Protein backbone atom coordinates (compact mmCIF):
# COMPACT_ATOMS: atom_id res chain seq x y z
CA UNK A 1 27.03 114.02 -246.19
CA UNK A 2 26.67 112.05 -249.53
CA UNK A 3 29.29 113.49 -251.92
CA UNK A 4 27.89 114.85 -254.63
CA UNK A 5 28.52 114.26 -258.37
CA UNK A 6 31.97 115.62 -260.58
CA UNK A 7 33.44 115.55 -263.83
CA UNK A 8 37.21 115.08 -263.32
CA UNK A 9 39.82 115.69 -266.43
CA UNK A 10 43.14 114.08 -266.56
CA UNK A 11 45.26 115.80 -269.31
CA UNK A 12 48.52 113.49 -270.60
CA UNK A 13 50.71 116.33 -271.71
CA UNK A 14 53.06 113.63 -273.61
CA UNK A 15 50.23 111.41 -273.89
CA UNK A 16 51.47 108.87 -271.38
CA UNK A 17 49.41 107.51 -268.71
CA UNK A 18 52.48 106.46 -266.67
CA UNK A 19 53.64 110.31 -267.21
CA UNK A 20 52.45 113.78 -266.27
CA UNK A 21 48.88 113.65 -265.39
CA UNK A 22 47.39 116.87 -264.80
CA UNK A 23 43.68 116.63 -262.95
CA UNK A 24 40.93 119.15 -262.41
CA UNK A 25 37.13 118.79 -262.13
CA UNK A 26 36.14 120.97 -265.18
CA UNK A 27 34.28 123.71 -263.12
CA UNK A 28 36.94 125.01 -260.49
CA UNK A 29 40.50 126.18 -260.37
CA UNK A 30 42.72 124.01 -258.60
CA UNK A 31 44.80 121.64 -260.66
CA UNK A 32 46.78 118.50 -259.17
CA UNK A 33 49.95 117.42 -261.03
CA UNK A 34 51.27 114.15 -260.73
CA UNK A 35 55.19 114.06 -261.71
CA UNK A 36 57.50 110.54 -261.45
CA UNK A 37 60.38 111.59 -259.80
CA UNK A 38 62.22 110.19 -263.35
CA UNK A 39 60.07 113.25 -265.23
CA UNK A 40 61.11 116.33 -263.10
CA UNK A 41 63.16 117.54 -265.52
CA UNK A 42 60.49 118.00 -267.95
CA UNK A 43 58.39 119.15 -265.31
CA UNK A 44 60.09 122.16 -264.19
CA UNK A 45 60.51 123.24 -267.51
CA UNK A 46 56.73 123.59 -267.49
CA UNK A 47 55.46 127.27 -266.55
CA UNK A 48 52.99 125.51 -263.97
CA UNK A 49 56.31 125.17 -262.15
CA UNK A 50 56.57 128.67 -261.52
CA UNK A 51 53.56 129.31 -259.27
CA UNK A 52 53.41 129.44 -255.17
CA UNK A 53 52.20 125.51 -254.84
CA UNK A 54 51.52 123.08 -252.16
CA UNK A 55 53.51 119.64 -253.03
CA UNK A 56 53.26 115.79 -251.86
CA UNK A 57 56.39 114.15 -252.12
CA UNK A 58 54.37 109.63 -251.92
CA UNK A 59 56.57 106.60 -252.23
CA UNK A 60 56.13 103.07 -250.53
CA UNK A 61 59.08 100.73 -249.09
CA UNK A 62 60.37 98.30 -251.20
CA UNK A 63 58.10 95.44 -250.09
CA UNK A 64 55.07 97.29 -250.18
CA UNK A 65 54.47 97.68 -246.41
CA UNK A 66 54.57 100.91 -245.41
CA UNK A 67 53.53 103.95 -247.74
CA UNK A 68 54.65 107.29 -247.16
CA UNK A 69 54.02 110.96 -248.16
CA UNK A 70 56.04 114.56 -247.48
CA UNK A 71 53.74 117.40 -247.32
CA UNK A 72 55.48 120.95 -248.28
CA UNK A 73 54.42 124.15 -249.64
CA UNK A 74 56.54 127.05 -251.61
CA UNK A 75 56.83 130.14 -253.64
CA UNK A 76 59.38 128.74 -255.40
CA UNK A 77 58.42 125.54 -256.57
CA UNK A 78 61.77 125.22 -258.73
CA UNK A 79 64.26 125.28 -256.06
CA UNK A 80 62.41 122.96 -253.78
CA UNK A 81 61.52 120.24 -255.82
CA UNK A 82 64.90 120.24 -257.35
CA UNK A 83 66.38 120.21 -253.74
CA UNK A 84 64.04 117.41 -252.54
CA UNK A 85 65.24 115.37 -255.64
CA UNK A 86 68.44 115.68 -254.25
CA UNK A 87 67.95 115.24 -251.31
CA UNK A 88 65.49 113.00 -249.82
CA UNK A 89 65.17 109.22 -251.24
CA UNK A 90 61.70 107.50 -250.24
CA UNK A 91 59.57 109.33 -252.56
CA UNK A 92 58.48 107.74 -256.39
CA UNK A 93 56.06 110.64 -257.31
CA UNK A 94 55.42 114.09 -256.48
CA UNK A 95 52.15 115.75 -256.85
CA UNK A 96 51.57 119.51 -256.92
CA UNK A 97 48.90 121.12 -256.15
CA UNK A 98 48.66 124.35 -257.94
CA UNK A 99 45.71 127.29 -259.19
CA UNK A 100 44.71 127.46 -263.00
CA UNK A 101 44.37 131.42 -262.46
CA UNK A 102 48.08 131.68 -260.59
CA UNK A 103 45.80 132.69 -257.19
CA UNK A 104 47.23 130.66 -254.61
CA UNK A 105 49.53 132.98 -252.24
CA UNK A 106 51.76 132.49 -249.19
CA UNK A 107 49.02 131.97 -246.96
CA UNK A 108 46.92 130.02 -248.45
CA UNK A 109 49.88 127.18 -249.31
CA UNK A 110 50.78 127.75 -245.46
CA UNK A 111 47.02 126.88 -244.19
CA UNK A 112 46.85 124.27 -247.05
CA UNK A 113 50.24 122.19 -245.61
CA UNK A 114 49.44 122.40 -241.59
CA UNK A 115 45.56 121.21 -242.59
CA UNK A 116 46.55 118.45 -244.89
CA UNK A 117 49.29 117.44 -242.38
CA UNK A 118 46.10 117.15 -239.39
CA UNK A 119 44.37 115.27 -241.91
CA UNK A 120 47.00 113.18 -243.11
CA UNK A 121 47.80 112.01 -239.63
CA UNK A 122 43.88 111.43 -239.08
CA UNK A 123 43.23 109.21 -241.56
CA UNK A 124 46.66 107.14 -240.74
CA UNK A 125 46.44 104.95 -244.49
CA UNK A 126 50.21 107.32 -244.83
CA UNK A 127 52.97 107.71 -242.68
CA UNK A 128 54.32 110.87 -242.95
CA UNK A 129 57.99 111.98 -243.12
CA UNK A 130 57.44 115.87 -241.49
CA UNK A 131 58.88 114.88 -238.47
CA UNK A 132 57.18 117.75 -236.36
CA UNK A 133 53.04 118.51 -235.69
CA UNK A 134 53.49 122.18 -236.67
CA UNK A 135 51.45 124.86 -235.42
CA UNK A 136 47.88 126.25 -237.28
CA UNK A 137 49.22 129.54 -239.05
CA UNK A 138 47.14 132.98 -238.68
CA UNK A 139 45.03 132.68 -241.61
CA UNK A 140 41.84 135.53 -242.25
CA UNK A 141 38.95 133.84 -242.05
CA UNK A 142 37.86 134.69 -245.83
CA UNK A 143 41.02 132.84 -246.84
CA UNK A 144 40.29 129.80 -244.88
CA UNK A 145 37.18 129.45 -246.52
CA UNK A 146 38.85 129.57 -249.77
CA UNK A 147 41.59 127.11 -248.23
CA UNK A 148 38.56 124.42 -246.88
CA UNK A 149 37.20 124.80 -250.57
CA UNK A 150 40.89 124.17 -252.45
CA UNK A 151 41.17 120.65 -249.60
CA UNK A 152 37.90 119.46 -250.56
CA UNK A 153 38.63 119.96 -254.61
CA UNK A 154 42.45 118.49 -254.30
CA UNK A 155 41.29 116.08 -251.80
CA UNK A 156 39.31 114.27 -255.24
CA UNK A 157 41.84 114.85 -257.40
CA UNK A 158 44.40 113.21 -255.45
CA UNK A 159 42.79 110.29 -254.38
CA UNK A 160 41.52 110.10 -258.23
CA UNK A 161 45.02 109.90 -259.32
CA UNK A 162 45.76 106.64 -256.83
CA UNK A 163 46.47 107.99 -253.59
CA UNK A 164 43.70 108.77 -250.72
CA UNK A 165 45.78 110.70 -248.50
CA UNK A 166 42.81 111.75 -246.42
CA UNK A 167 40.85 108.44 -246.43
CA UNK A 168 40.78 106.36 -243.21
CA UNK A 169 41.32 102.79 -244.45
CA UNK A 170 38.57 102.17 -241.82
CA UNK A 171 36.65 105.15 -241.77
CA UNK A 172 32.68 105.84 -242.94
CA UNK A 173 32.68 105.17 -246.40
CA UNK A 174 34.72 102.41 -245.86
CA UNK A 175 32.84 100.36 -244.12
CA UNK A 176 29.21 101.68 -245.20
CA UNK A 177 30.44 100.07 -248.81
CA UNK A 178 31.88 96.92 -247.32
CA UNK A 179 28.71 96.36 -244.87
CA UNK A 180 29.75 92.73 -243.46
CA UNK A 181 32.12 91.99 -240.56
CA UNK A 182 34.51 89.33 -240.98
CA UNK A 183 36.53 87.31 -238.55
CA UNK A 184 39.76 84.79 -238.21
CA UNK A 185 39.88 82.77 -234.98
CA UNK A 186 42.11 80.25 -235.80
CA UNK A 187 45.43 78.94 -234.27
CA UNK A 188 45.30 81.72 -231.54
CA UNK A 189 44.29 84.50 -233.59
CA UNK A 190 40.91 86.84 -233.30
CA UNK A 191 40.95 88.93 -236.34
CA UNK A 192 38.26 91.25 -237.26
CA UNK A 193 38.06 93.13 -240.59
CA UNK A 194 36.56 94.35 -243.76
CA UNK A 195 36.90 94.13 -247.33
CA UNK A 196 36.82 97.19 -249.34
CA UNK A 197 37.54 98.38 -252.41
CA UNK A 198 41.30 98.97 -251.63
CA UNK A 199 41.84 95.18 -250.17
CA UNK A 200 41.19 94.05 -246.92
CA UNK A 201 41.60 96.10 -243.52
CA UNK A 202 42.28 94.41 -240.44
CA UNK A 203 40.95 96.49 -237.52
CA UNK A 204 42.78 98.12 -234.81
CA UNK A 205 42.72 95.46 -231.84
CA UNK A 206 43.38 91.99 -233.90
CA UNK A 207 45.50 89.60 -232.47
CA UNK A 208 47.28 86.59 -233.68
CA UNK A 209 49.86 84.31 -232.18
CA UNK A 210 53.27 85.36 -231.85
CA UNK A 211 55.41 82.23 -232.79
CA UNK A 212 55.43 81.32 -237.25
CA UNK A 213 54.70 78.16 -237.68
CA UNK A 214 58.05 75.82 -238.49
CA UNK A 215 57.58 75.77 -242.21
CA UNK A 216 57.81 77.25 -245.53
CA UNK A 217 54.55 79.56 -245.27
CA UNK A 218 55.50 80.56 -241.62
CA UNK A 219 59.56 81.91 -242.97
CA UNK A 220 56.84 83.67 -245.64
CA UNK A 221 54.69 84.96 -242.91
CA UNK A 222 57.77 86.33 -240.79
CA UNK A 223 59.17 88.17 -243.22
CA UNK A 224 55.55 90.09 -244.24
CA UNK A 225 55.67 90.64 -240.69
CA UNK A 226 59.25 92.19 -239.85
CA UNK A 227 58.56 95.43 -241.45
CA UNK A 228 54.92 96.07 -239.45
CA UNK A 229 56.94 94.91 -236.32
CA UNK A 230 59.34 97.36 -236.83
CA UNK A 231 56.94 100.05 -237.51
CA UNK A 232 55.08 99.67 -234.48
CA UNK A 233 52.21 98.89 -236.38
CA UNK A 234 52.38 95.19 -235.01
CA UNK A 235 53.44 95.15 -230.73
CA UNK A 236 54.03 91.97 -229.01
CA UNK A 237 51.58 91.43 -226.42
CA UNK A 238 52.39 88.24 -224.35
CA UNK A 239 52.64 85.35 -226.65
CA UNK A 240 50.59 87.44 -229.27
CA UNK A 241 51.30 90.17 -232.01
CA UNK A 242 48.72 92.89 -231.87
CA UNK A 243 47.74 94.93 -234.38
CA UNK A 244 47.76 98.77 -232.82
CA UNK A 245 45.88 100.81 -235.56
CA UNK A 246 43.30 100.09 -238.40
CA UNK A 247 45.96 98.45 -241.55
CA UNK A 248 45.23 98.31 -245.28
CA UNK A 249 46.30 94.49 -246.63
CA UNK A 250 45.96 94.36 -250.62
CA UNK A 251 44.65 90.73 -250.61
CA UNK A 252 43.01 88.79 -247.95
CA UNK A 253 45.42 86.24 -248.18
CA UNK A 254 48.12 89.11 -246.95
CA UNK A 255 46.07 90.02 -244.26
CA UNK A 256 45.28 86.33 -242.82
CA UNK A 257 48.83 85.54 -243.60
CA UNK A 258 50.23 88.12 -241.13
CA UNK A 259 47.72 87.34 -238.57
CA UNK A 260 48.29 83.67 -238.36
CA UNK A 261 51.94 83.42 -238.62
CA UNK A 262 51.58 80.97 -241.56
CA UNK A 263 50.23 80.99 -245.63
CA UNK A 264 46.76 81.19 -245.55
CA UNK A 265 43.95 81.46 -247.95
CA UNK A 266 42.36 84.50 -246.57
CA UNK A 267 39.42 83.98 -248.99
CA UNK A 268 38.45 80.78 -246.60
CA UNK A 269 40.18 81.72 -243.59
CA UNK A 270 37.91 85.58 -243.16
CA UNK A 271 34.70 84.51 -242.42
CA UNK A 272 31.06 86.03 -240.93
CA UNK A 273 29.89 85.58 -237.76
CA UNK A 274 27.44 83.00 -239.46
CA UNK A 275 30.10 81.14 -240.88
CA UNK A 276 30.14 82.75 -244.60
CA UNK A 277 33.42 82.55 -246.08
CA UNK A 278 34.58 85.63 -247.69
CA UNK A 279 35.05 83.43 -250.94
CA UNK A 280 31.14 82.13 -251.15
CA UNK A 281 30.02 85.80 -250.52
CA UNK A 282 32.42 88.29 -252.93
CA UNK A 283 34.05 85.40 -255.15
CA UNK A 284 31.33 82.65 -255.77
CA UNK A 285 28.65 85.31 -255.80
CA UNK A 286 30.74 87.26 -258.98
CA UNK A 287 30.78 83.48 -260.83
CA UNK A 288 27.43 82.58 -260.42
């Protein structure tokens, strides 16, 4: 289904764009919230604070590698938050998902955090930090209407604010915006992958060799790959490192880097299957 049209408003209560952001498409009743962790304060003073709210707790690791989300919901949005920020110490930003009219309840939030869990987990672009699959609550069918029409409303205000929790990094619209295939097979590798508007996503499947090579760019490529070794995302396979789900690179260059074991211009080294560099078709194309 082609999504249809909106008219999203992000309010700046202190008038800071690296502040509280508060998001709503004009016409409907869910708001989003986007706190820094370093602004909680002020937000719990806010009476938005007060209401029965789902919450998403994001942060990334230090070098960027692995981003990761907490998904929680509460009546008592005070205690929790506050406890969290004591608490737990991967997140940067929390956003809250709350209802302009004070409507959400108990079961709706409940619904709300097992479904955005499932889809969490679908789309794979976040690990999450739940540490258990949870079981679907009892929910009336009236109110899971109501909670399948709250997703599909937060769902564009969160990835609005900077993070698409629900969007595969390979999935539909994805790749129907980035139409072209491209490929690395060099020095052992066979990379496939496609550049979207998010960077460049090397599919599930690619392989490069396992050894760096002896020099400056391969210490640079071992340590971008330590972390994705360690996550599982990369699995030695023989004398090859193979990539076990669809990954998100923010540059080309990452992406080719990791696969090769070396530095690498990913701009030259992703190429079609005609032999169309990515740089001639997205770079040269902007210049001429």
């Amino acid at each position: 289904m082609t999504p249809r049209a909106k008219t999203i408003q992000i309010f700046l209560p202190a008038g800071d764009p690296r502040g509280i952001r508060i998001a709503e498409i004009t016409t409907r009743i869910v708001q989003v919230i986007e706190v820094p962790r370093s602004l909680m304060a002020e937000f719990l003073a806010m009476p938005e604070s007060t209401q029965v709210a789902l919450y998403f707790l994001v942060g990334e690791t230090e070098d960027g590698s692995d981003d990761t989300v907490y998904v929680g919901q509460t009546g008592d949005l005070r205690a929790r938050l506050g406890a969290h920020n004591k608490e737990k110490d991967f997140w940067q930003r929390a956003l809250v998902l709350i209802s302009r009219t004070n409507s959400l309840t108990q079961t709706h939030a409940l619904f709300l955090e097992w479904y955005c869990l499932q889809a969490i987990r679908a789309a794979g672009r976040f690990r999450d930090e739940n540490g258990n699959k949870g079981s679907r609550p009892f929910t009336p069918a009236p109110l899971e209407a109501d909670c399948l029409e709250i997703f599909e409303t937060g769902q564009a205000l969160i990835a609005t604010l900077g993070f698409p929790l629900f969007d595969a990094v390979a999935g539909p619209a994805a790749i129907a915006a980035a139409p072209e295939m491209f490929y690395c097979q060099r020095r052992g590798a066979d990379g496939r992958g496609y550049y979207t508007a998010d960077g460049f996503v090397v599919l599930k499947d690619s392989c490069g060799p396992l050894e760096n090579t002896a020099s400056q760019g391969g210490v640079q490529a071992e340590r971008l790959r330590a972390p994705l070794i360690a996550s599982g995302l990369l699995k030695v396979d023989g004398k090859q490192l193979r990539f076990t789900r669809d990954h998100l690179f923010r540059t080309p260059s990452g992406a080719a880097s990791v696969l090769l074991g070396r530095s690498a211009n990913g701009w030259i080294e992703w190429m079609t299957k005609d032999r169309q560099t990515l740089e001639s078709l997205k770079r040269e194309k902007v210049t001429a």
